XYZ file of C-alpha atoms in Angstrom:
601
model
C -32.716 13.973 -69.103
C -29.983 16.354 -69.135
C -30.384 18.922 -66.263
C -27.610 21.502 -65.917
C -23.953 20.605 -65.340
C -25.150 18.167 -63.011
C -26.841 15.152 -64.950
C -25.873 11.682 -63.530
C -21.764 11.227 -64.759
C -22.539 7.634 -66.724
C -18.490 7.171 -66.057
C -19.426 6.318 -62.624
C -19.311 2.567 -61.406
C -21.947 0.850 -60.604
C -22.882 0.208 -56.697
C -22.087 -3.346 -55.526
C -25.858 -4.740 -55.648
C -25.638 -4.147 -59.334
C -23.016 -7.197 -59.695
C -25.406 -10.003 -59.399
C -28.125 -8.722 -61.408
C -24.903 -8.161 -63.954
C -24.010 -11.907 -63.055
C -27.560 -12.897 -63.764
C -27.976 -11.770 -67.127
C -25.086 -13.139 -68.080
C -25.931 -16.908 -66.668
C -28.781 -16.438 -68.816
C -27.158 -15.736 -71.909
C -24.720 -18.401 -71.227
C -27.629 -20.560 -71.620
C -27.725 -19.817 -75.600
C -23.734 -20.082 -76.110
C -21.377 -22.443 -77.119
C -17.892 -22.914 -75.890
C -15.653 -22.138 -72.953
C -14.769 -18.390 -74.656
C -17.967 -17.181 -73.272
C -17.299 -18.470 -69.977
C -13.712 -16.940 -69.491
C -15.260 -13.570 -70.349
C -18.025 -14.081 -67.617
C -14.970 -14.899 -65.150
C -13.247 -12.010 -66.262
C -16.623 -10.141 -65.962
C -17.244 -10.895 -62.457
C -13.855 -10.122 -61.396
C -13.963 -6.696 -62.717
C -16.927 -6.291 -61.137
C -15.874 -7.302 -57.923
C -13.098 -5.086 -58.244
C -14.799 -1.898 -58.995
C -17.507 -2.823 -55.987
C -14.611 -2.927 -53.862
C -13.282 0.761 -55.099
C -16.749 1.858 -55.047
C -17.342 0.971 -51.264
C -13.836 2.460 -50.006
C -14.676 5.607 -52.270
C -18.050 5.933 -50.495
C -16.431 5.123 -46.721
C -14.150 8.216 -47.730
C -16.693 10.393 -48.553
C -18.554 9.769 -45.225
C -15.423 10.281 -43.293
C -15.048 13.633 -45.368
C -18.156 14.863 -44.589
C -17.561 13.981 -40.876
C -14.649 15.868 -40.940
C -16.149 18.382 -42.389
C -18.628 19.304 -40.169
C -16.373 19.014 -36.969
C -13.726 21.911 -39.092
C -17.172 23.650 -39.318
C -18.557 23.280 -35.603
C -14.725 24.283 -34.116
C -14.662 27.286 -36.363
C -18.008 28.566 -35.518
C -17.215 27.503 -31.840
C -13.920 29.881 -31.799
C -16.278 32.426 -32.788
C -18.583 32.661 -30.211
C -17.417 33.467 -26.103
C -18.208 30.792 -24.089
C -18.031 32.369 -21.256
C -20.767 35.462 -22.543
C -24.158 35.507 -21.550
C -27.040 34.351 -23.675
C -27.471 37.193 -25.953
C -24.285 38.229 -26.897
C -23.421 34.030 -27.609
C -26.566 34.768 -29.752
C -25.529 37.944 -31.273
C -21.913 36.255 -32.286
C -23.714 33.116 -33.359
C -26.186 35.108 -35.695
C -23.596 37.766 -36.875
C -24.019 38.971 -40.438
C -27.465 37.078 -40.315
C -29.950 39.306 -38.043
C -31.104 41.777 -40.486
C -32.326 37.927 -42.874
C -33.856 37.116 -39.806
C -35.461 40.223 -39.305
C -36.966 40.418 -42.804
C -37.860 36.289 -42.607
C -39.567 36.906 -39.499
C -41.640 39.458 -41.167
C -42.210 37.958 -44.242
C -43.563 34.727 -42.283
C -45.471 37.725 -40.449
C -47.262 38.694 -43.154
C -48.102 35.091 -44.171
C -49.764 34.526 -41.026
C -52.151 37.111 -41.306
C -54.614 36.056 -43.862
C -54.001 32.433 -41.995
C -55.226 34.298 -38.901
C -58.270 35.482 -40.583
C -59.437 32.451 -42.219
C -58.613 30.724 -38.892
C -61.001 32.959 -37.055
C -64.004 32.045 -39.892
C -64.994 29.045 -37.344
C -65.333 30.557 -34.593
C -67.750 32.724 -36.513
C -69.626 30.020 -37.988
C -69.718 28.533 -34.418
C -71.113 30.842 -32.881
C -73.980 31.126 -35.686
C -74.782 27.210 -34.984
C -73.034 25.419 -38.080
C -72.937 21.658 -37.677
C -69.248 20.023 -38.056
C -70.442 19.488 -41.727
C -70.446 22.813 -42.465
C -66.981 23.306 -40.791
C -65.777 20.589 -42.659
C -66.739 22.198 -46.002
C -64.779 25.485 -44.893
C -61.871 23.391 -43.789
C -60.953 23.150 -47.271
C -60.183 26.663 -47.865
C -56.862 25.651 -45.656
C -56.167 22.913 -48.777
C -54.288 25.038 -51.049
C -51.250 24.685 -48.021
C -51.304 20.916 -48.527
C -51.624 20.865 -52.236
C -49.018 23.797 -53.385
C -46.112 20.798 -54.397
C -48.444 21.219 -57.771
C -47.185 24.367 -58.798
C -43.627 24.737 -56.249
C -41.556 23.635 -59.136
C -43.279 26.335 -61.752
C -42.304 29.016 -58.827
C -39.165 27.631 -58.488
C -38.124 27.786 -62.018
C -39.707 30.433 -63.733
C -38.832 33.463 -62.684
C -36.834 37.386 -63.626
C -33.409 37.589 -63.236
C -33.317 40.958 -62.995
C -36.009 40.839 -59.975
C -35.099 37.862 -58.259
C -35.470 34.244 -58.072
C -37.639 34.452 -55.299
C -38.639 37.873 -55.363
C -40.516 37.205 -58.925
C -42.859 35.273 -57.007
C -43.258 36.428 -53.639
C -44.090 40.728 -54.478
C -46.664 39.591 -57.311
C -48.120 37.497 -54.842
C -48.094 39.657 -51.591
C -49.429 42.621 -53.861
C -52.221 40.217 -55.105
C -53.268 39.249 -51.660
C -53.444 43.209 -50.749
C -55.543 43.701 -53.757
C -57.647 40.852 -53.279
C -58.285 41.634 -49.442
C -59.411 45.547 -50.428
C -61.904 44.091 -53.170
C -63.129 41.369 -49.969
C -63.944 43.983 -47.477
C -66.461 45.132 -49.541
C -68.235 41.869 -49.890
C -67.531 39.894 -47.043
C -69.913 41.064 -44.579
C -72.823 39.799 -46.862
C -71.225 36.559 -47.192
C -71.079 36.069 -43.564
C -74.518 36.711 -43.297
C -74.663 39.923 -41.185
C -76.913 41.701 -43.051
C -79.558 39.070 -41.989
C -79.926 35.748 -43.671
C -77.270 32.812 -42.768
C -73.690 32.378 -43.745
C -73.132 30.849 -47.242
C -70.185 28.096 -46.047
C -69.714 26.493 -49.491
C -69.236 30.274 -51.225
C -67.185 31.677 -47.953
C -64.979 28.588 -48.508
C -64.517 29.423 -52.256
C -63.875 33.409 -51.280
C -60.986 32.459 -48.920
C -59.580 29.589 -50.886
C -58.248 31.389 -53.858
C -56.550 33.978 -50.825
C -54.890 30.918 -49.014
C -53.501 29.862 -52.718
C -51.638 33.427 -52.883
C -50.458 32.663 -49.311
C -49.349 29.556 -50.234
C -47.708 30.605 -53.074
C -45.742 33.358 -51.086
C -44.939 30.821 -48.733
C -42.858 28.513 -51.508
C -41.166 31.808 -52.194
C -40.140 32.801 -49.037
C -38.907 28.994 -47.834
C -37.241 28.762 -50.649
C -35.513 32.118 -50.134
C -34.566 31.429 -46.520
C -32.264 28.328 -47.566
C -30.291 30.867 -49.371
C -31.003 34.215 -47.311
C -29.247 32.912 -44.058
C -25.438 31.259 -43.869
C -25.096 27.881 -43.856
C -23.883 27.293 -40.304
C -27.755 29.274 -39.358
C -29.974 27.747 -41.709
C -31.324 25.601 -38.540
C -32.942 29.272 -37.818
C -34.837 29.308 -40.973
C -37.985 27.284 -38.949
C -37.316 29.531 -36.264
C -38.470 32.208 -38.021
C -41.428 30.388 -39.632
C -42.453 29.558 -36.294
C -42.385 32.552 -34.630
C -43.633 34.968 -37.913
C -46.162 33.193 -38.255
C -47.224 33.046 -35.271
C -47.184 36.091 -34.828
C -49.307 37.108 -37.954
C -51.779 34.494 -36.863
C -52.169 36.220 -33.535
C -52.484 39.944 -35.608
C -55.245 38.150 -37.640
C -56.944 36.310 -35.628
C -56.683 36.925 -31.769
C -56.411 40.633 -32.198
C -59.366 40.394 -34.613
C -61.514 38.574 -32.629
C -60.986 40.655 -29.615
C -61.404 44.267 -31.364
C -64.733 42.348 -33.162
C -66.373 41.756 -29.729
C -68.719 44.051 -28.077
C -68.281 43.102 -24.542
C -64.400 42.793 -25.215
C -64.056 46.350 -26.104
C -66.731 47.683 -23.796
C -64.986 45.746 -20.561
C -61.545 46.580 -21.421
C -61.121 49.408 -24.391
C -64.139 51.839 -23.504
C -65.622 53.857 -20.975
C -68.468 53.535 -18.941
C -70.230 56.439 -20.651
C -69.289 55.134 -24.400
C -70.730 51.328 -24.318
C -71.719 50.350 -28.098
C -74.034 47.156 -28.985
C -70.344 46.744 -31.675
C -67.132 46.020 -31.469
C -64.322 48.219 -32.750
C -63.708 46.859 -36.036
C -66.019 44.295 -37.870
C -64.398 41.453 -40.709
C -64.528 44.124 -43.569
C -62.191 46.819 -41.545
C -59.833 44.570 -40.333
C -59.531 43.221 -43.996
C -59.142 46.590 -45.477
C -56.852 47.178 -43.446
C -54.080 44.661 -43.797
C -55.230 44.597 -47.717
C -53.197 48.207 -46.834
C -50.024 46.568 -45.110
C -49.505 43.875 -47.715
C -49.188 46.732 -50.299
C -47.192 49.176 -48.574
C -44.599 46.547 -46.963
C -44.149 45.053 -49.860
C -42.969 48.311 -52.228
C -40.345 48.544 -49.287
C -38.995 44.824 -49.489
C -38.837 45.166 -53.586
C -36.628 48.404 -53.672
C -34.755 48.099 -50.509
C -33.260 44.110 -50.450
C -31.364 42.218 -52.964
C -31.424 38.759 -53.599
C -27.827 37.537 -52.364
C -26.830 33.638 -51.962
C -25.303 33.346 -48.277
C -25.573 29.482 -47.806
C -22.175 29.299 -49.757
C -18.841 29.584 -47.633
C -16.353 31.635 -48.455
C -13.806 29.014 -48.905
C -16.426 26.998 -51.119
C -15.956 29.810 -54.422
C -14.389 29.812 -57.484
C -10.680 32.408 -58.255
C -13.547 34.929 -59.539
C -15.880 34.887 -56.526
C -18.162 32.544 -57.767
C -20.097 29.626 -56.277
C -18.644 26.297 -56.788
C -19.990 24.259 -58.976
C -21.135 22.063 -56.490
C -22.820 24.070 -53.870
C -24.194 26.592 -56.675
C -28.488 26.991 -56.747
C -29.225 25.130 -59.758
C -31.469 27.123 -62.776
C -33.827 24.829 -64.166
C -37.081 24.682 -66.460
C -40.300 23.726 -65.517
C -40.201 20.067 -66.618
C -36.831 19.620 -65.283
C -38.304 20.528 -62.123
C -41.097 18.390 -62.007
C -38.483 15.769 -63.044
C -36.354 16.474 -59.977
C -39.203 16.737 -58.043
C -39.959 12.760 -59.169
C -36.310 12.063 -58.225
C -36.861 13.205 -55.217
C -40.011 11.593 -54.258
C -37.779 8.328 -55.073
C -35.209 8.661 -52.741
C -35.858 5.518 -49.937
C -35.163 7.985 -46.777
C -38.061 10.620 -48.711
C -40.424 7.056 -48.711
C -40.104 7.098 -44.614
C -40.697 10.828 -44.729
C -44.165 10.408 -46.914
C -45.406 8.384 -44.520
C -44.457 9.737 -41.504
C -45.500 13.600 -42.387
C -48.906 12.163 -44.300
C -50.256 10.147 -41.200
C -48.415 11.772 -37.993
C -51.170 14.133 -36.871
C -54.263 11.581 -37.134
C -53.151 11.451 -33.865
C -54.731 14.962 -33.058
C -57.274 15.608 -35.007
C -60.103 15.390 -33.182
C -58.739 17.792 -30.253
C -56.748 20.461 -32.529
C -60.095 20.693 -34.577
C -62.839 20.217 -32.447
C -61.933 21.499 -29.352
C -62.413 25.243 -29.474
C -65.485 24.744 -31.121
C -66.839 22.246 -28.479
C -66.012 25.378 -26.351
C -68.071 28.161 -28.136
C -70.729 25.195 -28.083
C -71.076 25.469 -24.630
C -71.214 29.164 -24.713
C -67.835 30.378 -24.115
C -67.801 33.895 -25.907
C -65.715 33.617 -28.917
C -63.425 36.155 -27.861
C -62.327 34.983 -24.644
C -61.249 31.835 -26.329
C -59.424 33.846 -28.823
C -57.974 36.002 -25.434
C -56.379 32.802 -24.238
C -53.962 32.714 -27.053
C -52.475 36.573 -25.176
C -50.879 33.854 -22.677
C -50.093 31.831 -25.095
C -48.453 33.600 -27.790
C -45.098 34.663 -25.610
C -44.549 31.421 -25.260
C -44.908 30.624 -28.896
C -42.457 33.158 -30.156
C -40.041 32.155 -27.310
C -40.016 28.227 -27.538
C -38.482 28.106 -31.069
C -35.626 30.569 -29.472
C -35.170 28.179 -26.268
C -35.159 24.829 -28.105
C -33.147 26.304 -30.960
C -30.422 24.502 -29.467
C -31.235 21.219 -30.090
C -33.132 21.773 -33.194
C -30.249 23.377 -35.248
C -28.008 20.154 -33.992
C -27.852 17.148 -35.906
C -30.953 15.433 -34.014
C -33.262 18.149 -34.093
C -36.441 14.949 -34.339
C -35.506 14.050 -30.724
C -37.718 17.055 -29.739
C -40.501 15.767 -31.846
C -40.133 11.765 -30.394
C -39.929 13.160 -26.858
C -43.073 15.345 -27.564
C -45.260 13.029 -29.445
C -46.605 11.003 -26.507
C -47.361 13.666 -24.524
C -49.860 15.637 -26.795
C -51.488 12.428 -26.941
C -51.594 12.732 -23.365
C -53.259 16.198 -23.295
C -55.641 15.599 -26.022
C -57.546 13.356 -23.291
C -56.983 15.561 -20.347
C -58.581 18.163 -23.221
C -61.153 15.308 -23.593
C -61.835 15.273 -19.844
C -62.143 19.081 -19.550
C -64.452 19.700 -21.886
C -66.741 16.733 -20.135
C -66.196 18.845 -16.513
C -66.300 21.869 -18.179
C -70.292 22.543 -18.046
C -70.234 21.597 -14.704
C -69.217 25.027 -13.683
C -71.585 27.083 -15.727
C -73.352 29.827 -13.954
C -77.176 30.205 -14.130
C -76.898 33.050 -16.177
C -74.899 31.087 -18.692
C -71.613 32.591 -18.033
C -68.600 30.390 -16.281
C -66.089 31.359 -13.369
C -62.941 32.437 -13.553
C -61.271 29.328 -12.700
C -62.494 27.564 -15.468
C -60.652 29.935 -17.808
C -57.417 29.424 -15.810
C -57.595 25.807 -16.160
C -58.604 26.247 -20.118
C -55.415 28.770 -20.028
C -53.170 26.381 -18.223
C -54.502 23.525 -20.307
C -53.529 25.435 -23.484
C -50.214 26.262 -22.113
C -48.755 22.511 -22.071
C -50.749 22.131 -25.324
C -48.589 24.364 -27.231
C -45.373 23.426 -25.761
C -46.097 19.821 -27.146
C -47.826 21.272 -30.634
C -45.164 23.894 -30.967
C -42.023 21.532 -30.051
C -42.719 19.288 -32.623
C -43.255 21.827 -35.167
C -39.933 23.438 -34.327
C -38.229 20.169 -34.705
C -39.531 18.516 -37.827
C -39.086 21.871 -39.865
C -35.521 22.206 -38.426
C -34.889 18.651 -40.005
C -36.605 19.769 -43.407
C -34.327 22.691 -43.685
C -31.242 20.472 -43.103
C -32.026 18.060 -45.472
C -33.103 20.363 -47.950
C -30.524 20.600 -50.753
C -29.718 24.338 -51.101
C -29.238 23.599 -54.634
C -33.162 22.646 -55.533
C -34.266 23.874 -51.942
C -37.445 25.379 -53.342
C -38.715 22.358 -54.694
C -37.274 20.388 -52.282
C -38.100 22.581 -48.972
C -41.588 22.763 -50.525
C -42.225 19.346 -51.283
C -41.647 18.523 -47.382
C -43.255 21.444 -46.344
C -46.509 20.419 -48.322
C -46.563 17.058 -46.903
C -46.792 17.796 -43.372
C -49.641 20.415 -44.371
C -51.543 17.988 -46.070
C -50.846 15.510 -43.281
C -52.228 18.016 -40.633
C -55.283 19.202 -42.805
C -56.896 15.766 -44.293
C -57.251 14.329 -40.662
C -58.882 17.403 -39.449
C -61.154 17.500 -42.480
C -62.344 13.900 -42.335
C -62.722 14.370 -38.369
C -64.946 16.978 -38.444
C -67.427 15.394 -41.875
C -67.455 11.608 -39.650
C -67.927 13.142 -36.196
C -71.685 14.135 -36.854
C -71.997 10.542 -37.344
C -71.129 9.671 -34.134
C -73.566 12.042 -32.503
C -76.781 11.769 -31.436
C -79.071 14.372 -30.129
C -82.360 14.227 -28.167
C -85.406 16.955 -28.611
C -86.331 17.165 -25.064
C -89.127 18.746 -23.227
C -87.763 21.964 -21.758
C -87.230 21.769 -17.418
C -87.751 17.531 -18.069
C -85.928 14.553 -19.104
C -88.940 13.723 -21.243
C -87.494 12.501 -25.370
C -89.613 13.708 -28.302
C -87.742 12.372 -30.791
C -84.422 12.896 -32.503
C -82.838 16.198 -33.691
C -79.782 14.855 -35.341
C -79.969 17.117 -38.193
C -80.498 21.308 -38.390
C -83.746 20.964 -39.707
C -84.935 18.671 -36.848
C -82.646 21.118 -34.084
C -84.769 24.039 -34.997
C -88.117 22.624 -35.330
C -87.443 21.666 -31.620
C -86.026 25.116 -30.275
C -89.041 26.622 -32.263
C -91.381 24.615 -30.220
C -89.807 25.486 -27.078
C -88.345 22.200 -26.062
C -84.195 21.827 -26.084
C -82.477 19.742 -28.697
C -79.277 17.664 -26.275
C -76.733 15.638 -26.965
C -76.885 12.025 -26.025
C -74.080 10.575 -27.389
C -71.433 12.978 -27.994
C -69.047 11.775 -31.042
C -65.873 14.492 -29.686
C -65.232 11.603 -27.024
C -65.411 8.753 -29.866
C -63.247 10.832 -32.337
C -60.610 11.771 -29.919
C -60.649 8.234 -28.472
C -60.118 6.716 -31.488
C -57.571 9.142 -32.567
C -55.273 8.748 -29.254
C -55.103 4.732 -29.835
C -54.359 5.571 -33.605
C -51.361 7.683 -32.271
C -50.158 5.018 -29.822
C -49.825 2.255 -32.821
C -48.136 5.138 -35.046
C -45.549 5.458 -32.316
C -44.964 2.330 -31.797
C -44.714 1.684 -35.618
C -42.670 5.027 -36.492
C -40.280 5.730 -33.562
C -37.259 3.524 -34.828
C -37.872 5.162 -38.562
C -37.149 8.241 -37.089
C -34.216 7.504 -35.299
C -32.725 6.080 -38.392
C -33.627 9.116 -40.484
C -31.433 11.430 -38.101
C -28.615 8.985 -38.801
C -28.382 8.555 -42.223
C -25.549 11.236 -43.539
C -27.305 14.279 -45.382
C -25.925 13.193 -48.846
C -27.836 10.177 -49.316
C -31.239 13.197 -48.941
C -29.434 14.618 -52.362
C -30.840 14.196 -55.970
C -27.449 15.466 -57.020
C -24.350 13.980 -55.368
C -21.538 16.690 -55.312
C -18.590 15.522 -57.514
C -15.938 17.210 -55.083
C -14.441 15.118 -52.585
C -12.939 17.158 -48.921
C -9.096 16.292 -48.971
């Protein structure tokens, strides 16, 4: 199919490998001719081809010496730049010149993103804390889906679009004013939903509420990665997961920490009222907070449409036309929707994309069972659901800081040495995790509350947990944006992106709907060690607490589940670590659907 000015040139010789199979078919029709004619002309044949392999392979040496080249020019220009002898910020304010008001608006763009993530992200600690079984959480796990499924539509968002608006603008100010619309209309329902007005929540319809507002995120989010290939310069592109890591984290701590903590009663009465103005509520409930941001989203968003442009900086100076214009080569392609989803199958063919599938799809099985489980084990034990959520005020400092600290490495050329180095070490903390929550009722006071020391060590805990979580995020979307061509980088940054969603949100969800399975519980006589019977499901759980006996766990399937996921992770390690390596090595253009025509001099 014809895409552009930058279909496949048929005048180009074929690689090497394609001799023999040339050599082949000839044999064969050798078989059904006469005469020594025929055979000259396969001689001649497989000289020629032999020749042009030989031109082809020096051509292709050249071009990986050029792009060698290339980048050192690059690095030594940048380098002159930038005072080595400065201190850190003004090396990071030279580094980042012309580039800190994109950063600025990226980081709150991913901001905004975060929030609704926030939100839905404090829906199980809600459910928790109203006794839903791991089923039920499972069921609402889905609402996090649309994340890990948006590749469906990124090439329809990446192609269709105003001109006069913006390539990436068309999509992401419809969207961001839908998701302020659509959170007004839910703070008028959502309280019912959740079952506050007496009754129990209704999982399967809060999951279909929030799932159509996690497609508008996602949406927005296809936008806005796309946009940040071409928002920043080239030589600080590296920064685009920067500021994905750190907006977003910071939305997710507006919407969810902040939440949780103005939500609470004895929050707010302990640390934002006075002694003479205690309330049985908390500051805000679900529907406020919503209303609220529904508010931001609109407002923020009128300001981003009339006061910045759409303007291509991933394009050197020295890489336009007489005119001004992007070279043909490094220009963002315009396509239609089918040639999208056509380069998006070109793509998805590419041998170094094959190890990328399989790493992103099957990297986090590792940690399913103590990213998903864990917090709710916690609430399970009685743990009020906002001082879990208060642990994330230590936590989120760190968050926004990491990306800035490791930013060294991760814009380099081997940003996935972060992620190796990481990789075993979450595995190691998901069984300390393992072994806390095991000690962790140990300390329980009689009147159900715990000491403070067991929130330091939960704190602490947490601490070395996101330095290993966040690390490897950091890393393996600092290799997606290099090997992103700017060219398709919607479709292409998307495509990546999606994977390692989906490849973080399948493990959880099959975690959570088998771990019931491993878990047995035991109606027992209340002050005895005396078994009834069984109580495995909510039916049998409350027949029990209705007859005043206790419904315990026997056999509790966390330990099985994050067992079984740490020896998975081990074998994936094992299996993967070399793969990675070689990824890092391979030069960038063999990542490209489109090889550029112009060779460095």
């Amino acid at each position: 199919m014809n895409i552009g000015p930058y279909e496949f040139d048929s005048t180009i010789q074929p690689h090497p490998s394609q001799c023999p199979l040339a050599e082949d078919e000839d044999v064969e029709n050798q078989k059904t001719s006469v005469g020594s004619e025929n055979s000259e002309n396969q001689n001649s044949e497989d000289v020629e081809c032999q020749k042009t392999s030989e031109v082809d392979v020096r051509k292709r040496k050249e071009m990986m010496e050029d792009e060698k080249w290339i980048r050192r020019e690059e690095k030594k220009k940048n380098q002159k730049n930038v005072d080595p002898n400065a201190n850190w910020f003004k090396r990071t304010h030279a580094t980042l010149k012309g580039d800190i008001s994109s950063i600025l608006l990226l980081l709150f763009l991913y901001l905004l993103q975060g929030v609704p993530l926030g939100l839905i992200g404090a829906i199980p600690l809600l459910l928790s804390s109203k006794h839903a079984s791991y089923s039920s959480q499972a069921i609402f796990s889905f609402a996090y889906w649309p994340f890990s499924m948006k590749l469906l539509w990124a090439p329809i968002v990446d192609s269709v679009y105003s001109k006069r608006l913006g390539r990436r603008k068309s999509w992401m100010v419809p969207c961001q004013y839908l998701i302020g619309a659509f959170m007004l209309y839910l703070s008028f329902k959502v309280n019912d939903i959740m079952g506050e007005n007496g009754g129990s929540p209704n999982v399967v319809f809060l999951m279909l509420i929030f799932l159509p507002l996690n497609f508008l995120a996602a949406t927005q989010d296809i936008a806005v990665d796309g946009w940040a290939l071409t928002m920043l310069s080239k030589k600080n592109v590296g920064y685009a997961s920067t500021c994905n890591a750190v907006g977003q984290t910071a939305g997710y701590f507006l919407g969810n920490v902040v939440f949780l903590a103005l939500e609470s009663a004895p929050f707010c009465n302990e640390f934002l009222r006075s002694k003479d103005n205690q309330q049985d509520t908390g500051m805000v409930d679900l529907a406020g907070y919503v209303f609220f941001w529904g508010w931001v989203f609109i407002v923020t968003t009128t300001l981003v449409l009339i006061l910045k442009r759409e303007v291509d900086m991933s394009i050197p100076s020295n890489n336009t036309t007489a005119s001004g214009e992007p070279a043909p080569e490094d220009e963002e392609l315009e396509l239609g929707v089918v040639e999208s989803y056509t380069v998006l199958y070109k793509i998805m063919k590419l041998k170094p994309v094959h190890y990328m599938i399989a790493i992103l799809l099957t990297g986090k099985l590792a940690f399913a069972a103590t990213d998903g489980m864990t917090s709710l084990k916690l609430i399970a034990m009685g743990i009020p659901k906002d001082r879990l959520a208060s642990i994330a005020v230590f936590l989120t400092p760190m968050q926004i800081l990491l990306p800035w600290m490791i930013g060294k490495w991760t814009a380099g050329p081997r940003p996935l040495n972060i992620f190796l180095l990481a990789f075993p070490y979450r595995i190691f903390i998901g069984g300390v995790f393992a072994a806390l929550i095991w000690w962790t009722p140990h300390f329980q006071l009689p009147d159900g509350k715990f000491e403070y020391s067991v929130y330091f060590v939960w704190i602490s805990g947490y601490m070395f947990h996101q330095l290993a979580t966040y690390s490897m995020f950091v890393s393996m979307m600092a290799f997606i944006a290099q090997i992103s061509d700017p060219r398709i980088g919607g479709t292409y940054m998307t495509m990546l992106n999606t994977l390692n969603n989906l490849g973080g949100n399948w493990p959880v969800t099959v975690v959570l709907a088998v771990t019931d399975w491993f878990t047995y519980k035991d109606c027992v006589v209340k002050g005895s060690k005396d078994v009834l019977y069984a109580c495995n499901t909510k039916v049998l759980a409350d027949q029990c607490a209705a007859g005043g006996d206790v419904c315990e766990v026997a056999i509790d399937g966390y330990f099985i589940s994050v067992a079984a996921c740490s020896v998975i992770g081990v074998i994936w390690y094992k299996v993967f670590f070399n793969k990675l390596k070689y990824l890092q090595k391979i030069p960038r253009a063999q990542w490209r659907v489109f090889p550029s025509r112009a060779v460095a001099n």
